[in-house]
mmCIF file of C-alpha atoms and ligand atoms in Angstrom:
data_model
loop_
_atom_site.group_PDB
_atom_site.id
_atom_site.type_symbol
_atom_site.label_atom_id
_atom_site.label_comp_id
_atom_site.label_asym_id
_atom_site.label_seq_id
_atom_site.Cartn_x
_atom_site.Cartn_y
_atom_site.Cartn_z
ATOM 1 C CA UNK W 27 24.049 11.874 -8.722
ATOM 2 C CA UNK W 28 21.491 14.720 -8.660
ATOM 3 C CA UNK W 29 18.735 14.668 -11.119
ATOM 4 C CA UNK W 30 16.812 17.088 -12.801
ATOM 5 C CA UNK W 31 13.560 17.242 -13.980
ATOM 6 C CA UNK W 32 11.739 20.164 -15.849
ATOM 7 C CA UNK W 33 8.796 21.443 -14.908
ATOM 8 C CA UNK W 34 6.030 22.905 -16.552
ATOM 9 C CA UNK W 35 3.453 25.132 -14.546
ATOM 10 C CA UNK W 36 -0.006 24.923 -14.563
ATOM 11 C CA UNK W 37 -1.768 28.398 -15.345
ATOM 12 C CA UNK W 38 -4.871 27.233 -13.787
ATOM 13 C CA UNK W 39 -4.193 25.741 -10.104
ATOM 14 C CA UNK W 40 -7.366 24.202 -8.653
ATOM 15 C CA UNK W 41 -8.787 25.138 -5.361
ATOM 16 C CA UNK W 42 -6.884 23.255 -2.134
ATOM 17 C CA UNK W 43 -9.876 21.112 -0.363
ATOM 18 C CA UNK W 44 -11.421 21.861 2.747
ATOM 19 C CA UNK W 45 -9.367 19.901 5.303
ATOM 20 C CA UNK W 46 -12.215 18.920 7.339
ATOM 21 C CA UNK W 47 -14.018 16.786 4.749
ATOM 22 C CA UNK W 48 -11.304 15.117 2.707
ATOM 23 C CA UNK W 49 -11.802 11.763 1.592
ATOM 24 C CA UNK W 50 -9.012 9.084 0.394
ATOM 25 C CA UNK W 51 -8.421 9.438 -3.353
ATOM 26 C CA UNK W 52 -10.827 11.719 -4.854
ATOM 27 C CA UNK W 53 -8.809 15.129 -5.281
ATOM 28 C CA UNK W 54 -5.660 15.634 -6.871
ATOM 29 C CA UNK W 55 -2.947 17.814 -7.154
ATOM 30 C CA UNK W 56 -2.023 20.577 -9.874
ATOM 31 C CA UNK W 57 1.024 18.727 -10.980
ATOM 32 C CA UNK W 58 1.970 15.179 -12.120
ATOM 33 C CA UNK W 59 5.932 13.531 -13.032
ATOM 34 C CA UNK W 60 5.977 11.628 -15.991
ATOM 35 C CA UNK W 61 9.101 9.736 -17.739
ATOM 36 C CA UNK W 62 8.847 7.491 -20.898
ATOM 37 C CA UNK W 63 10.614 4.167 -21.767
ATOM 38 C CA UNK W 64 11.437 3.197 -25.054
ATOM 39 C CA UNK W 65 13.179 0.046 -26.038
ATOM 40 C CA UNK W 66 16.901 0.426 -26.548
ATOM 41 C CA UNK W 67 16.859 4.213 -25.360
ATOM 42 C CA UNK W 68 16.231 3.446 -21.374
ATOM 43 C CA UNK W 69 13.767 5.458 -19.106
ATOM 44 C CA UNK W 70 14.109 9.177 -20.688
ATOM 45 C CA UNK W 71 12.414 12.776 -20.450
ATOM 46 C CA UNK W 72 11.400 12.493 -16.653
ATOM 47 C CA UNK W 73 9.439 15.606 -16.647
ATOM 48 C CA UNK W 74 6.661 17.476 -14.347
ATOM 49 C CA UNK W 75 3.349 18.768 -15.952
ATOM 50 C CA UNK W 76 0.064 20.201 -15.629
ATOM 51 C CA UNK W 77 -1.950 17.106 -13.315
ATOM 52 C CA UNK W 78 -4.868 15.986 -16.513
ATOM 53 C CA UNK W 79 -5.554 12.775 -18.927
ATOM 54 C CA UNK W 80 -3.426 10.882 -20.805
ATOM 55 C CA UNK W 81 -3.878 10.318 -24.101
ATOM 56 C CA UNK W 82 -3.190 6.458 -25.068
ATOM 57 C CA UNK W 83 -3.780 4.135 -27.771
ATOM 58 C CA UNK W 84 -6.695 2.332 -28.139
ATOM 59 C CA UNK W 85 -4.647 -1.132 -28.438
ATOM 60 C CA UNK W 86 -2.051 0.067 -25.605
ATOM 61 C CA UNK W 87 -1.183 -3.307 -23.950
ATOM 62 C CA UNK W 88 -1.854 -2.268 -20.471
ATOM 63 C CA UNK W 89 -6.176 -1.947 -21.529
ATOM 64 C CA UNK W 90 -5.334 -5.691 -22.841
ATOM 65 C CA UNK W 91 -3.178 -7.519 -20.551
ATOM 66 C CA UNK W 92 -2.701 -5.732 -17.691
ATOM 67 C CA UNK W 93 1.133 -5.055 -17.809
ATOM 68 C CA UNK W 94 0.966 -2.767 -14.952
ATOM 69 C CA UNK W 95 1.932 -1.936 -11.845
ATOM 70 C CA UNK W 96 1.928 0.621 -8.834
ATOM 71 C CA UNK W 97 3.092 1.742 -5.442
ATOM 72 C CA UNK W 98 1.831 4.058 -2.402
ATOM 73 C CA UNK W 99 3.675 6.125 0.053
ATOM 74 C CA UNK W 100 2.397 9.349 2.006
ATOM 75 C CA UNK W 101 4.110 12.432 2.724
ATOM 76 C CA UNK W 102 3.177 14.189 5.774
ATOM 77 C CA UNK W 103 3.494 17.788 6.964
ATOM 78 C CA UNK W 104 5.686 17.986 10.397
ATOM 79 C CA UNK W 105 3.981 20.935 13.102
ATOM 80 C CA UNK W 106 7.238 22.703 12.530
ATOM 81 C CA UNK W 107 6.563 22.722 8.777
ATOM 82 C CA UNK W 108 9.177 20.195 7.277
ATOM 83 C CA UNK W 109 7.701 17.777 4.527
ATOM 84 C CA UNK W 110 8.373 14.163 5.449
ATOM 85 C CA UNK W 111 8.609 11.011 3.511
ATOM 86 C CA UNK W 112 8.524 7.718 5.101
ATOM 87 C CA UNK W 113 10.874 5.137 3.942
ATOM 88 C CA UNK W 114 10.611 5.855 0.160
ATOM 89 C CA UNK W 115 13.861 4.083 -0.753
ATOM 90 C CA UNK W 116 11.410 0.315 0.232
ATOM 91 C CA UNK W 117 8.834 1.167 -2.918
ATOM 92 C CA UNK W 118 11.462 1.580 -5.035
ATOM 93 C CA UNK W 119 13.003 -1.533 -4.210
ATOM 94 C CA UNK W 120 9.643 -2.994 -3.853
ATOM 95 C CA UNK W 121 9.062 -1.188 -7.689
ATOM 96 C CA UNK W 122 11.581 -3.437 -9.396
ATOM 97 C CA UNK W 123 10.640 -6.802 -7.466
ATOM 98 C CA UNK W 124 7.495 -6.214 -8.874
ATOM 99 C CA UNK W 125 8.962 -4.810 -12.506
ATOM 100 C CA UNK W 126 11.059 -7.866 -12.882
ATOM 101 C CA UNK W 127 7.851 -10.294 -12.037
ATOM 102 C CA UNK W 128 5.461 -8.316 -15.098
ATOM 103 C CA UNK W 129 8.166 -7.950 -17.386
ATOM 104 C CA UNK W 130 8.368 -4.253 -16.639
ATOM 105 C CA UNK W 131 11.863 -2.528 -17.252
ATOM 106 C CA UNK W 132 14.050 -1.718 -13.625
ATOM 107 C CA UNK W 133 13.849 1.889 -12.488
ATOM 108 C CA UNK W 134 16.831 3.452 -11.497
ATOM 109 C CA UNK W 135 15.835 3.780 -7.419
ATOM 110 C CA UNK W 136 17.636 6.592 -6.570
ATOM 111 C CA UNK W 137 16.047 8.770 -9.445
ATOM 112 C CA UNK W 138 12.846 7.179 -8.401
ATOM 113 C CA UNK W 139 13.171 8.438 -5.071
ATOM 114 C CA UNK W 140 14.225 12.026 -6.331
ATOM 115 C CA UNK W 141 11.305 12.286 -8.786
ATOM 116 C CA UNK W 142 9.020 11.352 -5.918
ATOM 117 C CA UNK W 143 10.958 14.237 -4.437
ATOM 118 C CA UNK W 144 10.796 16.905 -7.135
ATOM 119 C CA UNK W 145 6.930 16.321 -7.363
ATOM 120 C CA UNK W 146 6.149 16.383 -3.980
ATOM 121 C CA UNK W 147 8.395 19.604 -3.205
ATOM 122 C CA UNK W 148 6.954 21.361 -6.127
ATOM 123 C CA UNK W 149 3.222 20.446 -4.719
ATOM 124 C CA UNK W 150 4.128 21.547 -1.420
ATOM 125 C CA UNK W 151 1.101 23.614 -0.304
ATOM 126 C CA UNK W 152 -1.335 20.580 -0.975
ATOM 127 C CA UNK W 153 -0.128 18.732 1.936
ATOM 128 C CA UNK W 154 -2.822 19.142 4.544
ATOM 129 C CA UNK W 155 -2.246 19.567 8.272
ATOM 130 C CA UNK W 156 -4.653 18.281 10.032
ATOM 131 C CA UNK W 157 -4.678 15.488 12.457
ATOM 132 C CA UNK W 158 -4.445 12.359 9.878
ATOM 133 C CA UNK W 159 -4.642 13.764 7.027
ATOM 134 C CA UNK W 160 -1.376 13.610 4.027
ATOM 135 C CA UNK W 161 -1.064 13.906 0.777
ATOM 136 C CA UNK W 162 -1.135 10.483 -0.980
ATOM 137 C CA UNK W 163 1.653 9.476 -3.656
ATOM 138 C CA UNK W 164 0.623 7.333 -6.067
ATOM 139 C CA UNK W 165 3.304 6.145 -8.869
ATOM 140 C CA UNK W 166 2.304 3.615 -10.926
ATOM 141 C CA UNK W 167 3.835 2.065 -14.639
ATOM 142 C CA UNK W 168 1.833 1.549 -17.706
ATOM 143 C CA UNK W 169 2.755 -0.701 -20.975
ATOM 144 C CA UNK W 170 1.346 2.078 -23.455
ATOM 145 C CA UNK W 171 2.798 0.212 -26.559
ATOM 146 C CA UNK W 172 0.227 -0.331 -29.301
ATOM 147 C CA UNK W 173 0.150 -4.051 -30.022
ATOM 148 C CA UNK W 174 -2.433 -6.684 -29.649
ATOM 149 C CA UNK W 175 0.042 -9.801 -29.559
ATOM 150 C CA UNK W 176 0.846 -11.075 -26.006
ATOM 151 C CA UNK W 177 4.679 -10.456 -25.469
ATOM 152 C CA UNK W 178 6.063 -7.634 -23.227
ATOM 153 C CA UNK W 179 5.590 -4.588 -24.172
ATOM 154 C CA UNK W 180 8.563 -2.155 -25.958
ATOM 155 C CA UNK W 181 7.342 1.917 -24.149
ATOM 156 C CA UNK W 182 6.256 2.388 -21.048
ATOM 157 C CA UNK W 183 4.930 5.240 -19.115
ATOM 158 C CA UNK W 184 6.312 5.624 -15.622
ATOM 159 C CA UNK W 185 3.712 7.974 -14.042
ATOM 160 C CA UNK W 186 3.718 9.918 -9.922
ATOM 161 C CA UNK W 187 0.124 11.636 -9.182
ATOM 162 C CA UNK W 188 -0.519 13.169 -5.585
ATOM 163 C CA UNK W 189 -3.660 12.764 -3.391
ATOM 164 C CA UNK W 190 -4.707 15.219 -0.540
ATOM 165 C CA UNK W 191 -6.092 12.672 1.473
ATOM 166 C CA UNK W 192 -8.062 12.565 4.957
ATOM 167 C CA UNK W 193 -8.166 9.991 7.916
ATOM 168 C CA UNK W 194 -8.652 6.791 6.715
ATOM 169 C CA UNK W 195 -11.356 6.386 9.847
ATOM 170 C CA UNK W 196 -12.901 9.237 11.157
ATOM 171 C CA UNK W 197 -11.844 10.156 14.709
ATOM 172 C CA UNK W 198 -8.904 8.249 14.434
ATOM 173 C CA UNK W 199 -8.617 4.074 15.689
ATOM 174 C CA UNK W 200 -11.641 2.591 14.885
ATOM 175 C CA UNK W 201 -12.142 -1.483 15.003
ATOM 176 C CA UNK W 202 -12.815 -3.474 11.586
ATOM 177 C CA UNK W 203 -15.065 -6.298 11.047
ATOM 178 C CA UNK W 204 -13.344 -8.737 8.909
ATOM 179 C CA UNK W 205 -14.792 -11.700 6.727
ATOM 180 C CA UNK W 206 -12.455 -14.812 6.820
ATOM 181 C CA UNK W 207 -12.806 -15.777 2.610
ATOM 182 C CA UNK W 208 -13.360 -19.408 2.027
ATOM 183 C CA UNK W 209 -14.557 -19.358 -1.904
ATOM 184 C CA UNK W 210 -12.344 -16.790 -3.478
ATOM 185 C CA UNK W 211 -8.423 -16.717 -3.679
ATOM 186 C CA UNK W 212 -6.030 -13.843 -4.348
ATOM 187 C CA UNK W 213 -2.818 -15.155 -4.686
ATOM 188 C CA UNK W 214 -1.064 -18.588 -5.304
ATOM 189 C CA UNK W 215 2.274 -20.009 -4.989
ATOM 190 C CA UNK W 216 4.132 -18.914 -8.235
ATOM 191 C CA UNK W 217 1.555 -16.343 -9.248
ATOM 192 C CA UNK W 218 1.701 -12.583 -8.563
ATOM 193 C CA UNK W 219 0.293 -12.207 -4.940
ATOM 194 C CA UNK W 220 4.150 -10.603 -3.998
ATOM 195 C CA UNK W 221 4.000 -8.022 -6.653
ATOM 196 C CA UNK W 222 1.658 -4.820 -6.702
ATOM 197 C CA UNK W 223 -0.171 -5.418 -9.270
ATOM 198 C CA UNK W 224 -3.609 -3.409 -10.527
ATOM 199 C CA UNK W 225 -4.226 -7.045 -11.651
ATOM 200 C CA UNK W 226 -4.385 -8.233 -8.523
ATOM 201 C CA UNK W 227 -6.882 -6.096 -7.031
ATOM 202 C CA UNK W 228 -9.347 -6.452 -10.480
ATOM 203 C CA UNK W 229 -9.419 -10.550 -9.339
ATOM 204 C CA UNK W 230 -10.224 -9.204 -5.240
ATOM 205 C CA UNK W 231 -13.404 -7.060 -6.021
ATOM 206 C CA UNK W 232 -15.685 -9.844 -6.639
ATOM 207 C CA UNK W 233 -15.219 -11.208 -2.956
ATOM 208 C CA UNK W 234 -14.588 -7.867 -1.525
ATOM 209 C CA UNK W 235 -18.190 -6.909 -2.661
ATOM 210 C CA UNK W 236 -19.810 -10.145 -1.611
ATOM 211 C CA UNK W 237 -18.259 -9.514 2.248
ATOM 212 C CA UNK W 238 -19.458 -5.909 1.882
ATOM 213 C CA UNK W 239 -23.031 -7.115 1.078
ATOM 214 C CA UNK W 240 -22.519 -9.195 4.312
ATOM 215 C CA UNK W 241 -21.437 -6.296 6.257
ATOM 216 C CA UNK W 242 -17.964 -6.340 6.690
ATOM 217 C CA UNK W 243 -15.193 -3.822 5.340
ATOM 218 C CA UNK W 244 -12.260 -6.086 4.347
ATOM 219 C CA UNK W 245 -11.392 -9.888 3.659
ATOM 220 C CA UNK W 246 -8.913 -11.971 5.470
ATOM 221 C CA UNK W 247 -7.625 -14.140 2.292
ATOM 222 C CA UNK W 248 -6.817 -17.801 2.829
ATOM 223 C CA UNK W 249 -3.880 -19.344 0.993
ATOM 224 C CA UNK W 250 -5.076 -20.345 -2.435
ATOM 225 C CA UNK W 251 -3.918 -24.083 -2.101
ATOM 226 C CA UNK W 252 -5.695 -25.305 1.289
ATOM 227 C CA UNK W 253 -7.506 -22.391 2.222
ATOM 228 C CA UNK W 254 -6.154 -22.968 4.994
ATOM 229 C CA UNK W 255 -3.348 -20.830 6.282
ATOM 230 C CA UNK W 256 -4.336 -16.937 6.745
ATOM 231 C CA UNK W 257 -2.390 -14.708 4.409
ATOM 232 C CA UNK W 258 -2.992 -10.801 4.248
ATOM 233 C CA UNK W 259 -6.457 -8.418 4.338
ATOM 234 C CA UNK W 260 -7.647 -6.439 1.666
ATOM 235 C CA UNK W 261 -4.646 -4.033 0.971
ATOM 236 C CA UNK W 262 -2.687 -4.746 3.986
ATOM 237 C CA UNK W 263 -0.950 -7.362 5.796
ATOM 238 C CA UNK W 264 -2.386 -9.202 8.775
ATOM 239 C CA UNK W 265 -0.909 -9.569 12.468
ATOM 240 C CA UNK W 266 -2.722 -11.744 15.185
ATOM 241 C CA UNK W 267 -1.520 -12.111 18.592
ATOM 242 C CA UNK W 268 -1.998 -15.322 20.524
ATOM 243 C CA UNK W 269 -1.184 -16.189 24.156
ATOM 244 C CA UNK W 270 1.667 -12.990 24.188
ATOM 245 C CA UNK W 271 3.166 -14.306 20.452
ATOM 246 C CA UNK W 272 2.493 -11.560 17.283
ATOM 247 C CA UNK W 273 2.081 -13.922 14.661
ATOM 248 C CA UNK W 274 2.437 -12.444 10.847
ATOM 249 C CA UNK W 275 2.443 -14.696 7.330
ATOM 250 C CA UNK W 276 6.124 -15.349 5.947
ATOM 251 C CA UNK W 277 6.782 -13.522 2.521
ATOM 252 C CA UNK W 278 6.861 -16.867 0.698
ATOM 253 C CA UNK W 279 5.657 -15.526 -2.670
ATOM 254 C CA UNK W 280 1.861 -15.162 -2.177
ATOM 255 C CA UNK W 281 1.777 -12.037 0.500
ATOM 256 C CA UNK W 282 2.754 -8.384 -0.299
ATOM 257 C CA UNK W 283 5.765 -7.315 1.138
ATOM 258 C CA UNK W 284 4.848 -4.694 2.691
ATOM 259 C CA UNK W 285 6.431 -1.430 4.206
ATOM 260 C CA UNK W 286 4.076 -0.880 7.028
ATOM 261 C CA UNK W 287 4.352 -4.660 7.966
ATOM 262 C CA UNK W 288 8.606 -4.411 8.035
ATOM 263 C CA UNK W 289 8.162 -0.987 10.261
ATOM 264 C CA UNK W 290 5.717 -2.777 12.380
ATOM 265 C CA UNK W 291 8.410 -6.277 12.805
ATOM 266 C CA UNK W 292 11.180 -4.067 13.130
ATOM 267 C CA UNK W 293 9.368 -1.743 16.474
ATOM 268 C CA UNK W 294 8.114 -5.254 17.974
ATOM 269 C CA UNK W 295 11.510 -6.565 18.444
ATOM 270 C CA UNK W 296 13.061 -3.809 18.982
ATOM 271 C CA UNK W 297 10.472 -3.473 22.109
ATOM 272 C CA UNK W 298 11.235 -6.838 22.936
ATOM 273 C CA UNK W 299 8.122 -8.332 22.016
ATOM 274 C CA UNK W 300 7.492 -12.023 20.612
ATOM 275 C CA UNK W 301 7.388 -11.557 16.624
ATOM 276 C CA UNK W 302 6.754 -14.458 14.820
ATOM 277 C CA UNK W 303 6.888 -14.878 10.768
ATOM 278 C CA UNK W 304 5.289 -17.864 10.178
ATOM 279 C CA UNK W 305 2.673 -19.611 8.793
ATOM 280 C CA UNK W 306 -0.710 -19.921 10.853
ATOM 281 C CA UNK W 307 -3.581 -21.858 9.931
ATOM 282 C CA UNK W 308 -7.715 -20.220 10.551
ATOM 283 C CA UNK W 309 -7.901 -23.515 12.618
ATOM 284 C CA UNK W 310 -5.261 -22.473 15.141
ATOM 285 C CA UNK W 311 -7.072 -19.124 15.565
ATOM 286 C CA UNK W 312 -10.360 -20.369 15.990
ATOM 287 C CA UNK W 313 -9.057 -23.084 18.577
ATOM 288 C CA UNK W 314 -7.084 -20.105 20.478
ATOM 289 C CA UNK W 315 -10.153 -17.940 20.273
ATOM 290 C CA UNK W 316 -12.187 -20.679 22.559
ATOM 291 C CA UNK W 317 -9.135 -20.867 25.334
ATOM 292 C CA UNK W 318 -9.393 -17.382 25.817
ATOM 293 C CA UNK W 319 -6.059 -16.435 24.134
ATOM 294 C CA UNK W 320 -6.794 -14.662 21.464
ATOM 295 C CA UNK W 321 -5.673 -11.589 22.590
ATOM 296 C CA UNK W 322 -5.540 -8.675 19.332
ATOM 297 C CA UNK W 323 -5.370 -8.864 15.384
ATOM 298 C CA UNK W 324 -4.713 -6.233 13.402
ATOM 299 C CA UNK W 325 -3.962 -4.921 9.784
ATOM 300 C CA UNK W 326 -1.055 -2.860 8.415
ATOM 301 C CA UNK W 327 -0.249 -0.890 5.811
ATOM 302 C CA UNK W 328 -0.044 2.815 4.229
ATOM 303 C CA UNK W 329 -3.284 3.890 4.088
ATOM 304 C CA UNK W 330 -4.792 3.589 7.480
ATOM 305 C CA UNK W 331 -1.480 2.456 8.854
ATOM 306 C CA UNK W 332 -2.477 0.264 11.599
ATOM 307 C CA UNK W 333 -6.099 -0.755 11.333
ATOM 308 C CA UNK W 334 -7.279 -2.873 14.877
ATOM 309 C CA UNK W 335 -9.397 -5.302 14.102
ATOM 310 C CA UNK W 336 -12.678 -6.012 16.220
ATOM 311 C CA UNK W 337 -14.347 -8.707 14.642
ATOM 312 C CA UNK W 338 -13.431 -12.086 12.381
ATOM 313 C CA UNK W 339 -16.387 -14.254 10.601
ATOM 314 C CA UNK W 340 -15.241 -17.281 9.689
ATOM 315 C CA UNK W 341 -17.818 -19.857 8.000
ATOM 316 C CA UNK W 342 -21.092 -18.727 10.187
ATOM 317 C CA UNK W 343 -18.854 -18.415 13.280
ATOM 318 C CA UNK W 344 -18.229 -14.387 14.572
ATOM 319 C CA UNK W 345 -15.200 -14.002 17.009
ATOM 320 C CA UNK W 346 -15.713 -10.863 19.281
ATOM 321 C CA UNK W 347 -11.478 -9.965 19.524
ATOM 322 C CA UNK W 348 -10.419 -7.774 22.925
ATOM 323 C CA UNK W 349 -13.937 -7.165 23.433
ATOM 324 C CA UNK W 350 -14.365 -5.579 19.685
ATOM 325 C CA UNK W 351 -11.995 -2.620 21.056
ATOM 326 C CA UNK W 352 -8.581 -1.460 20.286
ATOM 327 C CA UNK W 353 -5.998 -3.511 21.315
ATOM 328 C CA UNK W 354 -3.125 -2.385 23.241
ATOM 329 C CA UNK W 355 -0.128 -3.392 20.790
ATOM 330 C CA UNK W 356 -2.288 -1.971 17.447
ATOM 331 C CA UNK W 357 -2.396 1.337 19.708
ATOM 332 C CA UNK W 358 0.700 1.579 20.324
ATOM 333 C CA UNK W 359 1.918 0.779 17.302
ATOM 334 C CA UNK W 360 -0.236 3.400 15.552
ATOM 335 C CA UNK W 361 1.103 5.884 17.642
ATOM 336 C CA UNK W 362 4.872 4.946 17.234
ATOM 337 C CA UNK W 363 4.867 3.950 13.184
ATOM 338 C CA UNK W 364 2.512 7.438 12.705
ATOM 339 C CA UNK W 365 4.281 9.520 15.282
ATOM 340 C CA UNK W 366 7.659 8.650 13.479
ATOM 341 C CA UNK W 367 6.240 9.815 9.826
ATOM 342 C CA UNK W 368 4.460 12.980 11.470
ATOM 343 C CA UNK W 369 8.136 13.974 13.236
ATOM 344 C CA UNK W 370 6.236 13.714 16.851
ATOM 345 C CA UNK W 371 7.915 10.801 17.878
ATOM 346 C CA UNK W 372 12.135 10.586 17.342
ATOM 347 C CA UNK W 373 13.044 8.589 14.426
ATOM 348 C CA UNK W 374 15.213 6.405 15.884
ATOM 349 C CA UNK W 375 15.251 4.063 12.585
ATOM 350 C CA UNK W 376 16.438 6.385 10.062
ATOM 351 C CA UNK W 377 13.526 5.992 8.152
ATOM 352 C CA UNK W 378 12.144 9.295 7.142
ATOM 353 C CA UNK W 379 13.422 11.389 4.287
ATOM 354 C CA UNK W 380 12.769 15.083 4.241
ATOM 355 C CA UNK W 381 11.602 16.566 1.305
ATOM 356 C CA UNK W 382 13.514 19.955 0.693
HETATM 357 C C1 LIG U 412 0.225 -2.245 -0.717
HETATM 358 C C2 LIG U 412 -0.303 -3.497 -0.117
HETATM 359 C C3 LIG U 412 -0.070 -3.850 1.228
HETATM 360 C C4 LIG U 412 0.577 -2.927 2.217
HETATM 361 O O1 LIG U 412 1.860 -2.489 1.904
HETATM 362 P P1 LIG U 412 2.434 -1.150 2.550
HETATM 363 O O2 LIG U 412 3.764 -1.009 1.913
HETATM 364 O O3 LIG U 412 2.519 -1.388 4.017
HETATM 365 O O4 LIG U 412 1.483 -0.053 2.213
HETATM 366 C C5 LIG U 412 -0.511 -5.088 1.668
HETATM 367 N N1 LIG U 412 -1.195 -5.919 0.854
HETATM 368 C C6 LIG U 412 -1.459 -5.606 -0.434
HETATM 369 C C7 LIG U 412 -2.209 -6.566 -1.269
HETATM 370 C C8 LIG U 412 -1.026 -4.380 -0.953
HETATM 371 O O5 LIG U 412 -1.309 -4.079 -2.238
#
């Protein structure tokens, strides 16, 4: 089925920014895709504008009770020119999981994908080339329906904007420091830790502050039940390797499932590599940290990709990993998973989409 969208042009395009001192998420494009949903009419009018503010009702149930949700994907531009996506057909999937858990009305995926498409394509020339730069998708659903009673809500707003956005560390790989968080909980069994949720991330800022105040960047979350078993950091999933094993939390209802984290299980097997999904306790990482086999963590997802991590604090303790470096395996995987969605490195997996 091929789907078409109109567009409306802006008649007052903004200046591209300089490539050299982008940021991540503080420029967008000319042009936005929005569709509406009414109850007992479907998704309808799909539809690309002028990028600028929406104008919602004061009682809109998403200011109220959150029913909201969003995604994240890049598109990159190849050396030869060709716009890449990577794997877009996984948030749309991942788009309904997370509809279905907030009450949110399915998305047809395939028209999801296409209006991802259509936006991108007709925002072409914001794509910056640089070395690790992209241009940021962000599509995200709001409950706009005035009402102030807690039930779903009957319209929604199903909404793509674009971001131009830089490396997410200057000169490329650069080691995290990493606060293990023993008060605060994101997620717990039957809540909404698997869906992507702004919700989510409104109940993380609290800690994520307190570990910045401390001096480190992200938070390693503990399950909310023992705090005892690690689970993901920040906004993107966590990988330690111990004596040769990569060890990774199962998707049992409190981690994101995420993209980066699939790509980065489906290159370690295919590279024969021990991958394990399973569930590791803080205790069995601090123990293997003082045998010596503690060998590399690391954190993946869009963003930054893969994110090595140098340093874990976990109550008063600090644990120096590989020597606060980059590991060998987070390398490598950077270079494959980012080579892949740049079109340096042959996409064996079938997993980029070109935008044409
Ligand atoms: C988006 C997200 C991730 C990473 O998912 P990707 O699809 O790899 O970008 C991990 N954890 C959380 C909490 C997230 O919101």
């Amino acid at each position: 089925m091929s789907y078409v969208f109109p567009v409306t042009k802006t008649t007052n395009p903004k200046a591209k920014p300089d490539p050299d001192t982008l940021r991540f998420g503080t420029e967008f494009t000319d042009h936005m895709f929005i569709m509406d949903y009414t109850e007992g009419k479907g998704w309808h009018d799909g539809r690309i504008v002028p990028y600028g503010p929406l104008t919602l009702d004061p009682a809109a149930v998403v200011f109220h009770y959150a029913q909201e949700m969003f995604e994240g994907l890049k598109a990159y531009k190849t050396a030869d020119g060709r716009v890449l996506l990577f794997r877009p057909d996984m948030n749309a999937k991942r788009t309904n999981r997370t509809n279905n858990r907030l009450c949110i009305p399915q998305v047809d995926e395939e028209m999801y994908v296409e209006a991802v498409k259509a936006l991108v394509k007709v925002d072409a020339d914001w794509i910056p080339q640089k070395e690790g730069t992209s241009l940021y998708i962000r599509p995200f659903i709001i409950a706009d329906e005035p009402f102030l009673g807690v039930r779903r809500s009957n319209t929604y707003k199903f909404i793509i904007i674009l971001s131009p956005v830089g490396p997410y560390y200057e000169g490329g790989l650069t080691p995290t420091k990493i606060y293990v968080e023993d008060k605060y909980v994101r997620a717990t069994p039957g809540g909404t830790g698997e869906a992507k949720c702004g919700g989510n991330y409104a109940a993380s800022l609290k800690a994520q502050e307190e570990a910045h105040e401390q001096g480190y960047e992200q938070i390693l979350w503990l399950d909310g039940v023992e705090r005892k078993y690690v689970e993901e950091i920040g906004t993107s999933n966590a990988f330690f390797k111990i004596n040769g094993e990569v060890i990774t939390a199962p998707l049992n209802g409190t981690i994101l499932p995420g993209i980066t984290r699939d790509s980065v299980i489906q290159i370690l097997k295919k590279k024969g590599m021990k991958i394990t999904e399973r569930r590791i306790s803080i205790d069995e990482i601090v123990e293997a940290y003082k045998k010596g086999q503690f060998e590399e963590m690391f954190a993946s997802g869009t963003a930054a990709v893969i994110s090595p991590v140098g340093e874990l604090r976990y109550k008063g303790d600090n644990m120096v990993i590989n020597g606060g470096g980059i590991g060998p395996v987070a390398q490598e995987l950077y270079d494959t998973i980012y080579g892949i969605q740049t079109g340096k490195v042959a996409d064996e997996m079938g997993w980029t989409v070109e935008v044409k």
